Structure formats: structure tokens, C-alpha cells
Amino acid sequence: TPGLRLSGQDTSLGPGVDEPCDRGALRRHATERPRCRCLARKRRLLVRLAHSQKMATLGSLAPVRVAHAFTNNSSLALGRQTAPAQRPAVSVAPVCRQLGKEEKRQQRHFRLRKKVSGTEERPRLNVYRSLNHIYAQVVDDTQGKTLVSMNTMMPVCKAAIEEVNSDCKYPGGNKAAAHIVGKMLAEKCKESGIEKVAFDRGGYLYHGRVAAVAEGAREGGLNF
């Protein structure tokens, strides 16, 4: 049977069709004794449909669609389309990665390089120190060239350091070696005709080996 006629009104529902019906007539008709189980099942579905439409008008539920509700192989449960639940707003603080010691030094050096730059008349004297060695070089930033360099790994500088620090396991990792590096760098700068430099501490604090390089360069005759 395609539909059910109650109280002179056609309440047939086709597949996937939403049509209003007389809810009062449905309730009265549902209380009567059914002729068969199939008819009773249809009445219960129509009553539930009427109730769902009533709740939809109140705004608590979305309109309900019935698809193939009266076929023999379909389930009897009517799906109710409710609005999706909204998650509460949760404020999550950003997790920042902690910078390492070398990364912080590079940041300080980047800020320092905004103010200190080497030119042809006054090149930049850059210092870098590792655990066992120290490096110094004079750079012309306008041309991007290294004019003079000196470090504790060079044979000439290494021989001079071993005379002073013969008992040390790593002779290039102390203030005496840094002072020699600065002094020998100043001598090479004089040979190249460089007398003025802008000191770049490389993001390190001005103390210890870094300060020793500057003192040795001043002693060698460089003007800072």
C-alpha cells in the first residue's frame, strides 16, 4: 500500500518526501486497535513523525526526513538531524623552543653587525673562539673580502704559542695564546698597510680571550 488515508486526508509519504499531516487525526487513529502488525507499525511511525515536526517548529530539532520508512527491509528507527555540538573555545599558549648558547650568540652578533661594518679605510676585525682555538680576521665588508687573518692553528702562530704554553695540553685555548694572535695579526696588518680597524667581538662578552685579542692588536699598533 503506498500510503495511509486518515480522516479524509491523504498522509502518504513517498521516499525522501517531507509533507505535513494532521497530527490530531494521527494520534486518535493510533489509539484504535490495528488490523495487522504492518498497519500498527505505520501508525507508530506517523505519530513519531508528527512529534518530530512539532519539535522542529519549536527549534529544538532540525526537520526530519523519512526515506523508505514503509518498506519491509528498512529499519524502523527515524534519524534525527541535530545541530553539531560546538566545542568550547580553549586558549592554548604557544610553546616556544628555548634557544641554545650558540644561537643566542648568533643573535647578539646579528644585532651588533647592524652597527659595526668594515670599510676600505677602516676594515672590521672579527673574532671567533672555540674550545681549544681562537680565530681573528680583518674583513672589508664593502667588497666582501678577508684582507688579513690569523689563528692558533697556523704554523707560525702555533710555534710562538708553544714557546709560551709548552706545558698546556691545548696551548691555543687560553688568554696568552689569544694575546699572541692579536699581536701577530697587527703585524700582518701593518705589512698590508692597515692601521685602523673596527673591532667586532662576534657576539661574545668583551672579556677573557676576546679582550686579550684586542689588547694584543692594540699593542701591535692597530688603532681601534
CSV table of C-alpha atoms in Angstrom, one decimal:
chain,number,residue,atom,x,y,z
A,1,THR,CA,0.0,0.0,0.0
A,2,PRO,CA,1.7,3.3,-1.0
A,3,GLY,CA,0.1,5.3,1.8
A,4,LEU,CA,-2.5,5.6,4.6
A,5,ARG,CA,-5.6,7.7,4.4
A,6,LEU,CA,-6.8,9.0,7.8
A,7,SER,CA,-9.8,11.4,8.5
A,8,GLY,CA,-10.3,12.1,4.8
A,9,GLN,CA,-6.7,13.4,4.4
A,10,ASP,CA,-4.0,11.7,2.4
A,11,THR,CA,-1.0,11.3,4.6
A,12,SER,CA,1.0,9.1,2.2
A,13,LEU,CA,4.8,9.7,2.4
A,14,GLY,CA,6.9,8.8,-0.5
A,15,PRO,CA,10.6,8.0,-0.3
A,16,GLY,CA,12.5,11.1,0.9
A,17,VAL,CA,9.5,13.4,0.9
A,18,ASP,CA,8.5,15.7,3.9
A,19,GLU,CA,4.8,16.6,3.9
A,20,PRO,CA,2.8,18.0,6.9
A,21,CYS,CA,0.0,15.9,8.2
A,22,ASP,CA,-2.9,16.1,10.6
A,23,ARG,CA,-1.3,15.3,13.9
A,24,GLY,CA,-4.5,15.2,15.9
A,25,ALA,CA,-6.0,12.7,13.5
A,26,LEU,CA,-2.9,10.6,13.7
A,27,ARG,CA,-3.0,10.4,17.5
A,28,ARG,CA,-6.7,9.5,17.5
A,29,HIS,CA,-6.1,6.9,14.8
A,30,ALA,CA,-3.1,5.4,16.6
A,31,THR,CA,-5.2,4.6,19.7
A,32,GLU,CA,-7.6,2.4,17.7
A,33,ARG,CA,-7.0,-1.3,17.5
A,34,PRO,CA,-4.9,-2.1,14.5
A,35,ARG,CA,-6.0,-4.6,11.9
A,36,CYS,CA,-2.5,-6.0,11.4
A,37,ARG,CA,1.1,-5.5,12.6
A,38,CYS,CA,2.1,-3.7,9.5
A,39,LEU,CA,-0.7,-1.1,9.9
A,40,ALA,CA,0.2,-0.6,13.6
A,41,ARG,CA,3.8,-0.1,12.6
A,42,LYS,CA,2.9,2.6,10.1
A,43,ARG,CA,0.7,4.4,12.6
A,44,ARG,CA,3.6,4.5,15.2
A,45,LEU,CA,5.9,5.9,12.6
A,46,LEU,CA,3.4,8.6,11.6
A,47,VAL,CA,2.9,9.6,15.2
A,48,ARG,CA,6.6,9.9,15.8
A,49,LEU,CA,6.9,11.9,12.6
A,50,ALA,CA,4.3,14.3,13.8
A,51,HIS,CA,6.0,14.7,17.1
A,52,SER,CA,9.3,15.4,15.4
A,53,GLN,CA,7.8,18.0,13.1
A,54,LYS,CA,6.3,19.7,16.2
A,55,MET,CA,9.6,19.8,17.9
A,56,ALA,CA,11.2,21.1,14.7
A,57,THR,CA,8.8,24.1,14.8
A,58,LEU,CA,10.0,24.9,18.3
A,59,GLY,CA,13.6,25.0,17.1
A,60,SER,CA,15.0,22.1,19.2
A,61,LEU,CA,15.4,19.7,16.2
A,62,ALA,CA,16.1,20.1,12.5
A,63,PRO,CA,13.5,18.8,10.0
A,64,VAL,CA,13.4,15.0,9.8
A,65,ARG,CA,13.4,13.2,6.5
A,66,VAL,CA,11.9,9.8,6.2
A,67,ALA,CA,13.4,7.6,3.4
A,68,HIS,CA,11.9,4.2,2.6
A,69,ALA,CA,10.2,4.0,6.0
A,70,PHE,CA,7.4,1.7,4.9
A,71,THR,CA,9.5,-0.9,3.1
A,72,ASN,CA,9.9,-4.3,4.6
A,73,ASN,CA,13.7,-4.3,4.6
A,74,SER,CA,14.2,-0.9,6.1
A,75,SER,CA,14.8,-0.1,9.8
A,76,LEU,CA,12.1,1.4,11.9
A,77,ALA,CA,14.3,4.0,13.6
A,78,LEU,CA,13.9,7.5,12.3
A,79,GLY,CA,17.2,9.5,12.1
A,80,ARG,CA,17.0,12.9,13.8
A,81,GLN,CA,19.3,15.5,12.3
A,82,THR,CA,20.6,17.6,15.2
A,83,ALA,CA,22.9,20.6,15.0
A,84,PRO,CA,26.6,19.6,15.6
A,85,ALA,CA,27.8,20.3,19.1
A,86,GLN,CA,30.2,23.3,19.3
A,87,ARG,CA,33.4,22.7,21.2
A,88,PRO,CA,34.3,25.2,23.9
A,89,ALA,CA,37.0,27.7,23.0
A,90,VAL,CA,40.2,26.7,24.6
A,91,SER,CA,43.1,29.2,24.7
A,92,VAL,CA,46.4,27.4,24.0
A,93,ALA,CA,49.6,29.2,24.9
A,94,PRO,CA,52.3,28.9,22.2
A,95,VAL,CA,55.2,26.7,23.2
A,96,CYS,CA,58.5,28.4,22.3
A,97,ARG,CA,61.7,26.4,21.8
A,98,GLN,CA,64.4,27.5,24.1
A,99,LEU,CA,67.4,28.8,22.2
A,100,GLY,CA,70.8,27.3,22.7
A,101,LYS,CA,74.0,29.1,23.7
A,102,GLU,CA,75.4,29.3,20.2
A,103,GLU,CA,72.0,30.6,18.8
A,104,LYS,CA,71.9,33.3,21.4
A,105,ARG,CA,75.4,34.4,20.4
A,106,GLN,CA,74.5,34.5,16.8
A,107,GLN,CA,71.5,36.7,17.6
A,108,ARG,CA,73.8,39.1,19.5
A,109,HIS,CA,76.2,39.1,16.7
A,110,PHE,CA,73.5,39.9,14.2
A,111,ARG,CA,72.4,42.9,16.3
A,112,LEU,CA,76.0,44.1,16.6
A,113,ARG,CA,76.6,43.8,12.8
A,114,LYS,CA,73.8,46.4,12.3
A,115,LYS,CA,76.2,49.0,13.8
A,116,VAL,CA,79.6,47.7,13.0
A,117,SER,CA,80.7,47.3,9.4
A,118,GLY,CA,84.1,47.3,7.8
A,119,THR,CA,85.1,49.7,5.0
A,120,GLU,CA,88.2,50.1,2.9
A,121,GLU,CA,89.6,52.8,5.2
A,122,ARG,CA,88.6,51.0,8.4
A,123,PRO,CA,88.0,47.3,8.0
A,124,ARG,CA,86.3,45.1,10.6
A,125,LEU,CA,88.4,42.9,13.0
A,126,ASN,CA,86.2,39.9,13.7
A,127,VAL,CA,87.0,37.4,16.5
A,128,TYR,CA,85.7,33.8,16.9
A,129,ARG,CA,86.7,31.5,19.7
A,130,SER,CA,86.2,27.7,20.1
A,131,LEU,CA,87.1,25.5,23.0
A,132,ASN,CA,90.7,25.0,22.0
A,133,HIS,CA,91.5,27.7,19.4
A,134,ILE,CA,90.8,31.3,18.6
A,135,TYR,CA,90.5,32.9,15.2
A,136,ALA,CA,90.8,36.6,14.1
A,137,GLN,CA,90.4,38.1,10.7
A,138,VAL,CA,90.2,41.6,9.1
A,139,VAL,CA,87.3,41.9,6.7
A,140,ASP,CA,86.3,44.6,4.1
A,141,ASP,CA,82.5,44.3,4.0
A,142,THR,CA,82.1,46.6,1.1
A,143,GLN,CA,83.9,44.1,-1.2
A,144,GLY,CA,83.2,41.0,1.0
A,145,LYS,CA,86.9,40.1,1.2
A,146,THR,CA,89.1,38.9,4.0
A,147,LEU,CA,92.3,41.0,4.0
A,148,VAL,CA,94.3,39.5,6.8
A,149,SER,CA,93.7,36.5,9.1
A,150,MET,CA,95.4,34.8,12.0
A,151,ASN,CA,94.5,31.8,14.3
A,152,THR,CA,96.2,29.4,16.7
A,153,MET,CA,96.2,26.6,14.1
A,154,MET,CA,98.7,28.4,11.7
A,155,PRO,CA,102.2,27.0,12.0
A,156,VAL,CA,103.8,30.4,12.6
A,157,CYS,CA,101.4,31.3,15.4
A,158,LYS,CA,101.4,27.8,16.8
A,159,ALA,CA,105.2,27.8,17.2
A,160,ALA,CA,105.1,31.1,19.0
A,161,ILE,CA,102.4,29.8,21.3
A,162,GLU,CA,104.2,26.6,22.2
A,163,GLU,CA,107.2,28.6,23.4
A,164,VAL,CA,104.9,30.3,26.0
A,165,ASN,CA,102.5,27.5,26.8
A,166,SER,CA,104.7,24.4,26.5
A,167,ASP,CA,103.1,22.7,29.5
A,168,CYS,CA,99.4,23.1,28.3
A,169,LYS,CA,97.6,20.2,26.6
A,170,TYR,CA,95.7,22.7,24.4
A,171,PRO,CA,98.0,25.7,24.1
A,172,GLY,CA,95.7,27.7,21.9
A,173,GLY,CA,92.8,27.8,24.4
A,174,ASN,CA,94.0,30.5,26.9
A,175,LYS,CA,94.5,34.2,27.2
A,176,ALA,CA,98.2,34.1,26.5
A,177,ALA,CA,97.6,32.4,23.1
A,178,ALA,CA,94.8,35.0,22.3
A,179,HIS,CA,97.2,37.8,23.1
A,180,ILE,CA,99.8,36.4,20.7
A,181,VAL,CA,97.2,36.0,17.9
A,182,GLY,CA,96.2,39.7,18.3
A,183,LYS,CA,99.8,40.9,18.2
A,184,MET,CA,100.7,38.8,15.2
A,185,LEU,CA,97.6,39.9,13.4
A,186,ALA,CA,98.5,43.6,14.0
A,187,GLU,CA,102.0,42.9,12.4
A,188,LYS,CA,100.4,41.4,9.3
A,189,CYS,CA,98.0,44.4,9.1
A,190,LYS,CA,100.9,46.8,9.1
A,191,GLU,CA,102.6,44.9,6.3
A,192,SER,CA,99.3,45.2,4.3
A,193,GLY,CA,99.0,49.0,5.1
A,194,ILE,CA,96.1,48.7,7.5
A,195,GLU,CA,96.3,50.9,10.6
A,196,LYS,CA,92.6,51.4,11.6
A,197,VAL,CA,90.1,48.7,12.4
A,198,ALA,CA,86.6,48.4,13.8
A,199,PHE,CA,86.5,45.7,16.5
A,200,ASP,CA,83.8,43.1,16.1
A,201,ARG,CA,83.5,40.9,19.3
A,202,GLY,CA,81.3,38.4,17.4
A,203,GLY,CA,78.5,38.3,20.0
A,204,TYR,CA,80.8,37.3,22.9
A,205,LEU,CA,81.4,39.4,26.0
A,206,TYR,CA,84.4,41.6,26.0
A,207,HIS,CA,86.5,39.7,28.4
A,208,GLY,CA,88.8,36.7,28.6
A,209,ARG,CA,90.3,35.6,25.3
A,210,VAL,CA,88.3,38.1,23.3
A,211,ALA,CA,89.6,41.0,25.2
A,212,ALA,CA,93.1,39.5,25.0
A,213,VAL,CA,93.0,39.6,21.2
A,214,ALA,CA,92.0,43.3,21.3
A,215,GLU,CA,94.8,44.1,23.7
A,216,GLY,CA,97.4,42.3,21.6
A,217,ALA,CA,96.2,44.0,18.5
A,218,ARG,CA,96.5,47.4,20.2
A,219,GLU,CA,99.9,46.5,21.5
A,220,GLY,CA,100.9,45.6,17.9
A,221,GLY,CA,99.9,49.1,16.7
A,222,LEU,CA,96.4,48.9,15.4
A,223,ASN,CA,94.1,51.8,16.1
A,224,PHE,CA,90.6,50.8,17.2
